[in-house]
Every structure is written in C-alpha cells, then in structure tokens.
Amino acid sequence: MAMQAIRTVAEMTAIRQQITSSVGFVPTMGFLHQGHLALVKRARSENSIVVVSIFVNPAQFGLGEDLRTYPRDPQRDLALLEEEGTDIVFMPASEEMYPQGFNSWVEVGEVTQRLEEASRPGHFKGVATVVAKLFNIVAPTRAYFGQKDAQQAIVIEKMVADLNMNLGIVVVPTVRESDGLAMSSRNIYLNAEERQAATVLFKSLNLARQLWLAGEKSAHEIREEMISLIQGEPLAEIDYVSIADAQTLEELKEIDRGALVSLAVKIGKPRLIDNIILE
Ligand code: PAF
C-alpha cells in the first residue's frame, strides 16, 4: 500500500474504522531525525499498520518559546517516513486540532509538577491534551515514545493508566550522535562551538553512571560531581540536574531504587535535555 498523507480528523477517523489489524502509532512534531525513525522502525516491527503524526502542537509551547521558529521540513519528513514503510501520515493543521471554541484540557498530577515544569509551566498540560486527542483519533494498539523525553513518557504512561486508555505505551532507547549527544530536532539551533560544548550533557551522565557503578549511593555527591563537570564548560548554563525515583520523579537522597538521572542545560540559546536510568 502506498503511504497516505491525511490532513483532516474526519478522514483519519474514517480510515481508522476500516483497519481491523494492529496499529502502531508514533506521534511527532516533524523535522525527523534518527531518534524518530527508531520509533517508526520499532512500530513497524510490532504492528500491521504504522501511523505517524506530524503536528507542531501550539498548546505545549510557552510564551517566549520557539513555536514560530520550530524547525519544519514536511517534504523531507514524508520521504523518510515512506522509506521506513509508514502506512499513514496524519498531518493536521492547527485549526483542525484546536478549532474555534476548543476548551477541554487533560491535566496529569504530580509527575508533571517536577523537572521540566519549573522552566516550562503548562508544557505537560499541552502535551497530555494533544496526545489524548491523537489517541482518540488514531485509536492505536501501541504508541511509541522516546526515552530522551523521560518525563513526557512517564506523564503519558500515567495518563493512560489513570484514564483507562486502551493501548500499550512503548518507550524506545535514546538515539545518540557518535559523540554521545542525544538526537533532537532542536540540535539544529547549535552553532559549531555550541555543538562541541553540548557533549557535556552526556559526559556528565556518564560520570554519574561511573560513580554509581563504583559504589557511590549518595545522590547529592553524584549531583555535585555532575554540576562541577558541567560548570567547567563555559557555554553551559545549568537549568536542573536531578536524580529522582524513576517512576514518581521524587528527588532521591540515596540511590536505593531505579533512578532517573536527568538534566536540562542551556548551551548558548538552545536548552537541551538528556537522561539515563540507573537500575
Ligand atoms: O515528543 C514530541 O515530539 C511531542 O511532545 C509529542 C509527543 C508529539 C506531542 O506533541
């Protein structure tokens, strides 16, 4: 079957009703990189039909964030998705998802109030709302999210459990450049010098892993070591460095259970995030 590009909710819903086999769904904001394609490959290997959405969701961008300038390249995205054997690309316009009078929101509790929330208030309300809408429209069997956005994956899992949504959530490992930088559409904002400096995020995560493997259990000690490594990079400005319970995202004193080590660092203007799990 040739890949289909669908632009309206009505059409997407109608096509979905014809499908009786499993549907794997990869929601994206486009400007696809190898990280997205790893999600598509995984979805391809586990489902009969693969649906990918491309929608730059205004509701998850804060004031002063990069909604207007968020990188877009739909023609290239479509070519890449076709190569991966995608069946359907759902690419609605903004008015299609948020018509005049739209006025309902999905708010997930405590797990949204940590890490990213301080710098991006309301971000997860926008994410949860659009993902819930997309799940209703696409009705997937399984949906695929990247580990790079660790908190997002946890928020979605919580929403699916709390609201009895009938699908599986699959979290796929982060894809990295050869020097360890996590793939992100926003890496395009980095100039050459910043691109070099950006390796400090993964270096600090590796340092955390080494210390932990060597027997260090104090989250405070590990954070301090990470912070001093990052501060050695003049272009880096720390937003947060966190070692938290990998399920609840509560900050840990001792690493006595599965821990999410995550950080957000500004490198010049762009703000980058990354994480690893220690378990
Ligand atoms: O991870 C993203 O690209 C977005 O947050 C998502 C899940 C597509 C919702 O807009």
PDB file of C-alpha atoms and ligand atoms in Angstrom:
ATOM      1  CA  MET A   1       0.000   0.000   0.000  1.00  0.00           C
ATOM      2  CA  ALA A   2       1.384   3.428  -0.903  1.00  0.00           C
ATOM      3  CA  MET A   3       1.829   5.794   2.028  1.00  0.00           C
ATOM      4  CA  GLN A   4      -1.118   8.113   2.567  1.00  0.00           C
ATOM      5  CA  ALA A   5      -0.912  11.666   3.918  1.00  0.00           C
ATOM      6  CA  ILE A   6      -4.080  12.613   5.781  1.00  0.00           C
ATOM      7  CA  ARG A   7      -4.873  16.184   6.795  1.00  0.00           C
ATOM      8  CA  THR A   8      -8.266  16.076   8.483  1.00  0.00           C
ATOM      9  CA  VAL A   9      -9.602  14.409  11.612  1.00  0.00           C
ATOM     10  CA  ALA A  10     -12.692  13.210   9.737  1.00  0.00           C
ATOM     11  CA  GLU A  11     -10.598  11.424   7.110  1.00  0.00           C
ATOM     12  CA  MET A  12      -8.251   9.903   9.680  1.00  0.00           C
ATOM     13  CA  THR A  13     -11.192   8.602  11.733  1.00  0.00           C
ATOM     14  CA  ALA A  14     -12.851   7.148   8.622  1.00  0.00           C
ATOM     15  CA  ILE A  15      -9.666   5.337   7.528  1.00  0.00           C
ATOM     16  CA  ARG A  16      -9.128   4.023  11.053  1.00  0.00           C
ATOM     17  CA  GLN A  17     -12.548   2.448  11.032  1.00  0.00           C
ATOM     18  CA  GLN A  18     -11.531   0.311   8.031  1.00  0.00           C
ATOM     19  CA  ILE A  19      -8.488  -1.126   9.867  1.00  0.00           C
ATOM     20  CA  THR A  20      -9.080  -4.323  11.815  1.00  0.00           C
ATOM     21  CA  SER A  21      -5.427  -5.278  12.480  1.00  0.00           C
ATOM     22  CA  SER A  22      -2.935  -3.781  14.966  1.00  0.00           C
ATOM     23  CA  VAL A  23      -1.985  -0.114  14.642  1.00  0.00           C
ATOM     24  CA  GLY A  24       1.367   1.233  15.864  1.00  0.00           C
ATOM     25  CA  PHE A  25       1.401   4.995  16.336  1.00  0.00           C
ATOM     26  CA  VAL A  26       4.326   7.417  16.526  1.00  0.00           C
ATOM     27  CA  PRO A  27       3.334  10.986  17.438  1.00  0.00           C
ATOM     28  CA  THR A  28       5.929  13.588  16.363  1.00  0.00           C
ATOM     29  CA  MET A  29       6.336  17.297  15.749  1.00  0.00           C
ATOM     30  CA  GLY A  30       8.205  16.589  12.498  1.00  0.00           C
ATOM     31  CA  PHE A  31      11.729  17.607  11.469  1.00  0.00           C
ATOM     32  CA  LEU A  32      12.505  13.936  11.885  1.00  0.00           C
ATOM     33  CA  HIS A  33      15.874  12.514  12.900  1.00  0.00           C
ATOM     34  CA  GLN A  34      17.201   9.013  13.610  1.00  0.00           C
ATOM     35  CA  GLY A  35      15.569   9.063  17.062  1.00  0.00           C
ATOM     36  CA  HIS A  36      12.104   9.374  15.492  1.00  0.00           C
ATOM     37  CA  LEU A  37      12.983   6.789  12.871  1.00  0.00           C
ATOM     38  CA  ALA A  38      13.944   4.321  15.610  1.00  0.00           C
ATOM     39  CA  LEU A  39      10.377   4.702  16.947  1.00  0.00           C
ATOM     40  CA  VAL A  40       8.945   4.123  13.475  1.00  0.00           C
ATOM     41  CA  LYS A  41      11.145   1.033  12.942  1.00  0.00           C
ATOM     42  CA  ARG A  42      10.031  -0.393  16.278  1.00  0.00           C
ATOM     43  CA  ALA A  43       6.375   0.323  15.464  1.00  0.00           C
ATOM     44  CA  ARG A  44       6.888  -1.253  12.020  1.00  0.00           C
ATOM     45  CA  SER A  45       8.258  -4.442  13.595  1.00  0.00           C
ATOM     46  CA  GLU A  46       5.364  -4.822  16.068  1.00  0.00           C
ATOM     47  CA  ASN A  47       2.206  -3.827  14.145  1.00  0.00           C
ATOM     48  CA  SER A  48       0.417  -4.392  10.837  1.00  0.00           C
ATOM     49  CA  ILE A  49      -0.247  -0.732  10.204  1.00  0.00           C
ATOM     50  CA  VAL A  50       2.019   2.183  11.159  1.00  0.00           C
ATOM     51  CA  VAL A  51       0.607   5.677  11.633  1.00  0.00           C
ATOM     52  CA  VAL A  52       2.894   8.671  12.257  1.00  0.00           C
ATOM     53  CA  SER A  53       1.555  12.106  13.125  1.00  0.00           C
ATOM     54  CA  ILE A  54       3.350  15.351  12.374  1.00  0.00           C
ATOM     55  CA  PHE A  55       1.866  18.216  14.341  1.00  0.00           C
ATOM     56  CA  VAL A  56       3.711  21.117  15.947  1.00  0.00           C
ATOM     57  CA  ASN A  57       1.404  21.447  18.931  1.00  0.00           C
ATOM     58  CA  PRO A  58       0.974  25.112  19.918  1.00  0.00           C
ATOM     59  CA  ALA A  59      -0.514  24.112  23.293  1.00  0.00           C
ATOM     60  CA  GLN A  60       2.784  22.744  24.597  1.00  0.00           C
ATOM     61  CA  PHE A  61       4.906  25.802  23.806  1.00  0.00           C
ATOM     62  CA  GLY A  62       5.230  28.503  26.447  1.00  0.00           C
ATOM     63  CA  LEU A  63       5.332  32.246  25.873  1.00  0.00           C
ATOM     64  CA  GLY A  64       8.777  33.117  24.572  1.00  0.00           C
ATOM     65  CA  GLU A  65       9.420  29.558  23.407  1.00  0.00           C
ATOM     66  CA  ASP A  66      10.203  28.624  19.813  1.00  0.00           C
ATOM     67  CA  LEU A  67       6.729  27.779  18.392  1.00  0.00           C
ATOM     68  CA  ARG A  68       7.063  30.174  15.450  1.00  0.00           C
ATOM     69  CA  THR A  69      10.609  29.146  14.569  1.00  0.00           C
ATOM     70  CA  TYR A  70      10.361  25.435  15.431  1.00  0.00           C
ATOM     71  CA  PRO A  71      12.153  23.672  12.530  1.00  0.00           C
ATOM     72  CA  ARG A  72       9.860  22.228   9.867  1.00  0.00           C
ATOM     73  CA  ASP A  73      10.565  20.199   6.717  1.00  0.00           C
ATOM     74  CA  PRO A  74       7.453  18.202   5.763  1.00  0.00           C
ATOM     75  CA  GLN A  75       8.705  17.114   2.325  1.00  0.00           C
ATOM     76  CA  ARG A  76      11.831  15.549   3.794  1.00  0.00           C
ATOM     77  CA  ASP A  77       9.803  14.022   6.664  1.00  0.00           C
ATOM     78  CA  LEU A  78       7.415  12.354   4.212  1.00  0.00           C
ATOM     79  CA  ALA A  79      10.314  10.902   2.179  1.00  0.00           C
ATOM     80  CA  LEU A  80      11.949   9.491   5.327  1.00  0.00           C
ATOM     81  CA  LEU A  81       8.673   8.015   6.573  1.00  0.00           C
ATOM     82  CA  GLU A  82       7.975   6.395   3.226  1.00  0.00           C
ATOM     83  CA  GLU A  83      11.428   4.748   3.312  1.00  0.00           C
ATOM     84  CA  GLU A  84      10.614   3.291   6.741  1.00  0.00           C
ATOM     85  CA  GLY A  85       7.441   1.698   5.434  1.00  0.00           C
ATOM     86  CA  THR A  86       4.965   4.029   7.158  1.00  0.00           C
ATOM     87  CA  ASP A  87       1.386   3.460   6.032  1.00  0.00           C
ATOM     88  CA  ILE A  88      -0.321   6.675   7.105  1.00  0.00           C
ATOM     89  CA  VAL A  89       0.965  10.136   7.996  1.00  0.00           C
ATOM     90  CA  PHE A  90      -1.539  12.269   9.886  1.00  0.00           C
ATOM     91  CA  MET A  91      -0.587  15.932   9.476  1.00  0.00           C
ATOM     92  CA  PRO A  92      -3.463  18.142  10.578  1.00  0.00           C
ATOM     93  CA  ALA A  93      -3.447  21.942  10.528  1.00  0.00           C
ATOM     94  CA  SER A  94      -3.635  23.739  13.843  1.00  0.00           C
ATOM     95  CA  GLU A  95      -7.328  24.724  13.349  1.00  0.00           C
ATOM     96  CA  GLU A  96      -8.142  21.079  12.716  1.00  0.00           C
ATOM     97  CA  MET A  97      -6.855  20.072  16.167  1.00  0.00           C
ATOM     98  CA  TYR A  98      -7.892  23.253  18.004  1.00  0.00           C
ATOM     99  CA  PRO A  99     -10.993  24.595  16.277  1.00  0.00           C
ATOM    100  CA  GLN A 100     -12.637  27.791  17.435  1.00  0.00           C
ATOM    101  CA  GLY A 101     -14.163  27.225  20.868  1.00  0.00           C
ATOM    102  CA  PHE A 102     -11.847  24.367  21.848  1.00  0.00           C
ATOM    103  CA  ASN A 103     -11.907  24.336  25.634  1.00  0.00           C
ATOM    104  CA  SER A 104     -11.024  20.993  27.263  1.00  0.00           C
ATOM    105  CA  TRP A 105      -7.694  20.015  28.779  1.00  0.00           C
ATOM    106  CA  VAL A 106      -6.020  16.951  30.239  1.00  0.00           C
ATOM    107  CA  GLU A 107      -4.037  17.599  33.403  1.00  0.00           C
ATOM    108  CA  VAL A 108      -1.899  14.822  34.832  1.00  0.00           C
ATOM    109  CA  GLY A 109      -0.986  15.252  38.519  1.00  0.00           C
ATOM    110  CA  GLU A 110       2.227  15.272  40.494  1.00  0.00           C
ATOM    111  CA  VAL A 111       4.608  13.799  37.901  1.00  0.00           C
ATOM    112  CA  THR A 112       4.032  16.885  35.757  1.00  0.00           C
ATOM    113  CA  GLN A 113       4.969  19.237  38.597  1.00  0.00           C
ATOM    114  CA  ARG A 114       8.651  18.256  38.694  1.00  0.00           C
ATOM    115  CA  LEU A 115      11.767  18.627  36.464  1.00  0.00           C
ATOM    116  CA  GLU A 116      10.642  20.398  33.259  1.00  0.00           C
ATOM    117  CA  GLU A 117       7.650  22.164  34.805  1.00  0.00           C
ATOM    118  CA  ALA A 118       9.665  24.903  36.537  1.00  0.00           C
ATOM    119  CA  SER A 119      11.073  26.171  33.239  1.00  0.00           C
ATOM    120  CA  ARG A 120       8.123  25.185  31.062  1.00  0.00           C
ATOM    121  CA  PRO A 121       4.945  25.820  33.069  1.00  0.00           C
ATOM    122  CA  GLY A 122       1.899  24.255  31.423  1.00  0.00           C
ATOM    123  CA  HIS A 123       4.014  22.269  28.970  1.00  0.00           C
ATOM    124  CA  PHE A 124       2.690  18.860  30.025  1.00  0.00           C
ATOM    125  CA  LYS A 125      -0.922  20.024  30.019  1.00  0.00           C
ATOM    126  CA  GLY A 126      -0.397  20.811  26.323  1.00  0.00           C
ATOM    127  CA  VAL A 127       1.372  17.503  25.695  1.00  0.00           C
ATOM    128  CA  ALA A 128      -1.204  15.370  27.551  1.00  0.00           C
ATOM    129  CA  THR A 129      -4.095  17.121  25.828  1.00  0.00           C
ATOM    130  CA  VAL A 130      -2.763  16.702  22.300  1.00  0.00           C
ATOM    131  CA  VAL A 131      -1.637  13.117  22.908  1.00  0.00           C
ATOM    132  CA  ALA A 132      -5.074  12.219  24.331  1.00  0.00           C
ATOM    133  CA  LYS A 133      -6.698  13.770  21.249  1.00  0.00           C
ATOM    134  CA  LEU A 134      -4.337  11.911  18.919  1.00  0.00           C
ATOM    135  CA  PHE A 135      -5.005   8.635  20.748  1.00  0.00           C
ATOM    136  CA  ASN A 136      -8.752   9.181  20.300  1.00  0.00           C
ATOM    137  CA  ILE A 137      -8.367   9.979  16.605  1.00  0.00           C
ATOM    138  CA  VAL A 138      -5.836   7.254  15.702  1.00  0.00           C
ATOM    139  CA  ALA A 139      -7.018   4.625  18.231  1.00  0.00           C
ATOM    140  CA  PRO A 140      -3.641   2.868  18.244  1.00  0.00           C
ATOM    141  CA  THR A 141      -2.889  -0.598  19.603  1.00  0.00           C
ATOM    142  CA  ARG A 142       0.514   0.669  20.748  1.00  0.00           C
ATOM    143  CA  ALA A 143       2.112   4.114  20.819  1.00  0.00           C
ATOM    144  CA  TYR A 144       5.862   4.790  20.787  1.00  0.00           C
ATOM    145  CA  PHE A 145       7.786   7.464  22.702  1.00  0.00           C
ATOM    146  CA  GLY A 146      11.496   8.207  23.082  1.00  0.00           C
ATOM    147  CA  GLN A 147      13.341   7.746  26.376  1.00  0.00           C
ATOM    148  CA  LYS A 148      15.044  11.093  25.694  1.00  0.00           C
ATOM    149  CA  ASP A 149      11.871  12.844  26.860  1.00  0.00           C
ATOM    150  CA  ALA A 150      11.764  10.730  30.002  1.00  0.00           C
ATOM    151  CA  GLN A 151       9.287  12.853  31.925  1.00  0.00           C
ATOM    152  CA  GLN A 152       6.958  13.015  28.921  1.00  0.00           C
ATOM    153  CA  ALA A 153       6.958   9.203  28.697  1.00  0.00           C
ATOM    154  CA  ILE A 154       6.111   8.946  32.404  1.00  0.00           C
ATOM    155  CA  VAL A 155       3.322  11.527  32.088  1.00  0.00           C
ATOM    156  CA  ILE A 156       1.804   9.661  29.133  1.00  0.00           C
ATOM    157  CA  GLU A 157       2.002   6.308  30.954  1.00  0.00           C
ATOM    158  CA  LYS A 158       0.267   7.865  33.959  1.00  0.00           C
ATOM    159  CA  MET A 159      -2.461   9.419  31.812  1.00  0.00           C
ATOM    160  CA  VAL A 160      -3.086   6.109  30.020  1.00  0.00           C
ATOM    161  CA  ALA A 161      -3.321   4.230  33.331  1.00  0.00           C
ATOM    162  CA  ASP A 162      -5.437   6.826  35.164  1.00  0.00           C
ATOM    163  CA  LEU A 163      -7.885   7.406  32.306  1.00  0.00           C
ATOM    164  CA  ASN A 164      -8.156   3.704  31.320  1.00  0.00           C
ATOM    165  CA  MET A 165      -6.967   4.335  27.790  1.00  0.00           C
ATOM    166  CA  ASN A 166      -6.877   1.078  25.932  1.00  0.00           C
ATOM    167  CA  LEU A 167      -3.428   0.915  24.353  1.00  0.00           C
ATOM    168  CA  GLY A 168       0.163  -0.060  25.124  1.00  0.00           C
ATOM    169  CA  ILE A 169       2.931   2.528  25.592  1.00  0.00           C
ATOM    170  CA  VAL A 170       6.376   1.532  24.341  1.00  0.00           C
ATOM    171  CA  VAL A 171       9.404   3.603  25.384  1.00  0.00           C
ATOM    172  CA  VAL A 172      12.355   3.313  22.998  1.00  0.00           C
ATOM    173  CA  PRO A 173      16.028   3.983  23.948  1.00  0.00           C
ATOM    174  CA  THR A 174      17.590   7.343  23.101  1.00  0.00           C
ATOM    175  CA  VAL A 175      19.486   7.509  19.815  1.00  0.00           C
ATOM    176  CA  ARG A 176      22.788   9.410  20.061  1.00  0.00           C
ATOM    177  CA  GLU A 177      25.284  11.044  17.711  1.00  0.00           C
ATOM    178  CA  SER A 178      28.701   9.340  17.623  1.00  0.00           C
ATOM    179  CA  ASP A 179      29.982  11.676  20.381  1.00  0.00           C
ATOM    180  CA  GLY A 180      27.020  10.876  22.632  1.00  0.00           C
ATOM    181  CA  LEU A 181      24.804  13.935  22.047  1.00  0.00           C
ATOM    182  CA  ALA A 182      21.163  12.819  22.180  1.00  0.00           C
ATOM    183  CA  MET A 183      19.373  13.391  18.876  1.00  0.00           C
ATOM    184  CA  SER A 184      16.890  16.261  18.995  1.00  0.00           C
ATOM    185  CA  SER A 185      15.232  18.454  16.394  1.00  0.00           C
ATOM    186  CA  ARG A 186      16.495  21.421  18.409  1.00  0.00           C
ATOM    187  CA  ASN A 187      20.170  20.436  17.893  1.00  0.00           C
ATOM    188  CA  ILE A 188      19.864  22.360  14.617  1.00  0.00           C
ATOM    189  CA  TYR A 189      19.974  25.573  16.702  1.00  0.00           C
ATOM    190  CA  LEU A 190      23.547  24.840  17.889  1.00  0.00           C
ATOM    191  CA  ASN A 191      26.440  26.610  16.145  1.00  0.00           C
ATOM    192  CA  ALA A 192      29.736  24.709  15.749  1.00  0.00           C
ATOM    193  CA  GLU A 193      31.141  25.841  19.086  1.00  0.00           C
ATOM    194  CA  GLU A 194      27.903  25.113  20.945  1.00  0.00           C
ATOM    195  CA  ARG A 195      27.602  21.726  19.246  1.00  0.00           C
ATOM    196  CA  GLN A 196      31.006  20.838  20.702  1.00  0.00           C
ATOM    197  CA  ALA A 197      30.032  22.163  24.147  1.00  0.00           C
ATOM    198  CA  ALA A 198      26.759  20.185  24.078  1.00  0.00           C
ATOM    199  CA  THR A 199      28.664  16.927  24.601  1.00  0.00           C
ATOM    200  CA  VAL A 200      28.952  17.965  28.255  1.00  0.00           C
ATOM    201  CA  LEU A 201      25.405  16.677  28.928  1.00  0.00           C
ATOM    202  CA  PHE A 202      26.199  13.061  28.051  1.00  0.00           C
ATOM    203  CA  LYS A 203      29.654  13.325  29.655  1.00  0.00           C
ATOM    204  CA  SER A 204      28.033  14.310  32.938  1.00  0.00           C
ATOM    205  CA  LEU A 205      25.536  11.427  32.685  1.00  0.00           C
ATOM    206  CA  ASN A 206      28.393   9.011  32.067  1.00  0.00           C
ATOM    207  CA  LEU A 207      30.200  10.410  35.079  1.00  0.00           C
ATOM    208  CA  ALA A 208      27.087   9.742  37.172  1.00  0.00           C
ATOM    209  CA  ARG A 209      26.965   6.170  35.931  1.00  0.00           C
ATOM    210  CA  GLN A 210      30.672   5.612  36.665  1.00  0.00           C
ATOM    211  CA  LEU A 211      30.368   6.958  40.212  1.00  0.00           C
ATOM    212  CA  TRP A 212      27.288   4.840  40.842  1.00  0.00           C
ATOM    213  CA  LEU A 213      28.972   1.709  39.422  1.00  0.00           C
ATOM    214  CA  ALA A 214      31.938   2.414  41.706  1.00  0.00           C
ATOM    215  CA  GLY A 215      29.560   2.221  44.665  1.00  0.00           C
ATOM    216  CA  GLU A 216      28.552   5.854  45.288  1.00  0.00           C
ATOM    217  CA  LYS A 217      24.953   5.875  46.564  1.00  0.00           C
ATOM    218  CA  SER A 218      24.593   9.495  47.614  1.00  0.00           C
ATOM    219  CA  ALA A 219      22.519  11.384  45.059  1.00  0.00           C
ATOM    220  CA  HIS A 220      23.889  14.632  46.477  1.00  0.00           C
ATOM    221  CA  GLU A 221      27.513  13.602  45.873  1.00  0.00           C
ATOM    222  CA  ILE A 222      26.808  12.472  42.330  1.00  0.00           C
ATOM    223  CA  ARG A 223      24.896  15.662  41.503  1.00  0.00           C
ATOM    224  CA  GLU A 224      27.733  17.813  42.848  1.00  0.00           C
ATOM    225  CA  GLU A 225      30.241  15.976  40.629  1.00  0.00           C
ATOM    226  CA  MET A 226      27.987  16.362  37.594  1.00  0.00           C
ATOM    227  CA  ILE A 227      27.449  20.059  38.301  1.00  0.00           C
ATOM    228  CA  SER A 228      31.144  20.766  38.622  1.00  0.00           C
ATOM    229  CA  LEU A 229      31.875  18.932  35.357  1.00  0.00           C
ATOM    230  CA  ILE A 230      29.193  20.960  33.546  1.00  0.00           C
ATOM    231  CA  GLN A 231      30.370  24.211  35.092  1.00  0.00           C
ATOM    232  CA  GLY A 232      33.768  23.541  33.515  1.00  0.00           C
ATOM    233  CA  GLU A 233      32.110  24.191  30.148  1.00  0.00           C
ATOM    234  CA  PRO A 234      31.893  27.980  29.716  1.00  0.00           C
ATOM    235  CA  LEU A 235      28.958  27.868  27.243  1.00  0.00           C
ATOM    236  CA  ALA A 236      26.814  25.692  29.505  1.00  0.00           C
ATOM    237  CA  GLU A 237      24.230  27.118  31.902  1.00  0.00           C
ATOM    238  CA  ILE A 238      22.510  24.558  34.137  1.00  0.00           C
ATOM    239  CA  ASP A 239      18.723  24.622  34.449  1.00  0.00           C
ATOM    240  CA  TYR A 240      18.499  21.469  36.595  1.00  0.00           C
ATOM    241  CA  VAL A 241      20.399  18.291  37.405  1.00  0.00           C
ATOM    242  CA  SER A 242      18.133  15.729  39.012  1.00  0.00           C
ATOM    243  CA  ILE A 243      18.416  12.243  40.452  1.00  0.00           C
ATOM    244  CA  ALA A 244      14.896  11.057  41.029  1.00  0.00           C
ATOM    245  CA  ASP A 245      12.773   7.953  41.553  1.00  0.00           C
ATOM    246  CA  ALA A 246      12.345   6.605  38.016  1.00  0.00           C
ATOM    247  CA  GLN A 247       8.567   6.208  38.489  1.00  0.00           C
ATOM    248  CA  THR A 248       7.398   9.081  40.688  1.00  0.00           C
ATOM    249  CA  LEU A 249      10.181  11.567  39.823  1.00  0.00           C
ATOM    250  CA  GLU A 250      10.599  12.399  43.518  1.00  0.00           C
ATOM    251  CA  GLU A 251      14.156  13.556  44.208  1.00  0.00           C
ATOM    252  CA  LEU A 252      16.273  10.894  45.893  1.00  0.00           C
ATOM    253  CA  LYS A 253      18.786  11.291  48.714  1.00  0.00           C
ATOM    254  CA  GLU A 254      20.096   7.754  48.363  1.00  0.00           C
ATOM    255  CA  ILE A 255      20.067   5.766  45.137  1.00  0.00           C
ATOM    256  CA  ASP A 256      18.290   2.784  46.674  1.00  0.00           C
ATOM    257  CA  ARG A 257      15.931   2.023  43.729  1.00  0.00           C
ATOM    258  CA  GLY A 258      15.646   2.652  39.981  1.00  0.00           C
ATOM    259  CA  ALA A 259      16.830   6.222  39.472  1.00  0.00           C
ATOM    260  CA  LEU A 260      16.347   8.634  36.604  1.00  0.00           C
ATOM    261  CA  VAL A 261      19.374  10.908  36.257  1.00  0.00           C
ATOM    262  CA  SER A 262      18.216  13.818  34.115  1.00  0.00           C
ATOM    263  CA  LEU A 263      19.310  17.298  33.274  1.00  0.00           C
ATOM    264  CA  ALA A 264      18.419  20.397  31.330  1.00  0.00           C
ATOM    265  CA  VAL A 265      21.251  22.685  30.273  1.00  0.00           C
ATOM    266  CA  LYS A 266      21.289  25.778  28.119  1.00  0.00           C
ATOM    267  CA  ILE A 267      24.112  25.773  25.605  1.00  0.00           C
ATOM    268  CA  GLY A 268      24.057  29.306  24.285  1.00  0.00           C
ATOM    269  CA  LYS A 269      20.387  29.926  23.477  1.00  0.00           C
ATOM    270  CA  PRO A 270      19.148  26.354  22.973  1.00  0.00           C
ATOM    271  CA  ARG A 271      18.036  24.399  26.026  1.00  0.00           C
ATOM    272  CA  LEU A 272      18.915  20.708  25.816  1.00  0.00           C
ATOM    273  CA  ILE A 273      17.725  17.785  27.929  1.00  0.00           C
ATOM    274  CA  ASP A 274      19.055  14.273  28.392  1.00  0.00           C
ATOM    275  CA  ASN A 275      18.875  11.405  30.892  1.00  0.00           C
ATOM    276  CA  ILE A 276      19.912   7.898  31.791  1.00  0.00           C
ATOM    277  CA  ILE A 277      18.375   5.335  34.119  1.00  0.00           C
ATOM    278  CA  LEU A 278      20.393   3.656  36.850  1.00  0.00           C
ATOM    279  CA  GLU A 279      18.861   0.382  37.985  1.00  0.00           C
TER     280      GLU A 279
HETATM  281  O1  PAF B   1       7.677  14.479  21.782  1.00  0.00           O
HETATM  282  C1  PAF B   1       7.080  15.203  20.961  1.00  0.00           C
HETATM  283  O2  PAF B   1       7.529  15.430  19.818  1.00  0.00           O
HETATM  284  C2  PAF B   1       5.775  15.849  21.372  1.00  0.00           C
HETATM  285  O3  PAF B   1       5.804  16.260  22.677  1.00  0.00           O
HETATM  286  C3  PAF B   1       4.550  14.977  21.073  1.00  0.00           C
HETATM  287  C4  PAF B   1       4.572  13.691  21.890  1.00  0.00           C
HETATM  288  C5  PAF B   1       4.493  14.647  19.589  1.00  0.00           C
HETATM  289  C6  PAF B   1       3.263  15.733  21.444  1.00  0.00           C
HETATM  290  O4  PAF B   1       3.132  16.898  20.713  1.00  0.00           O
END
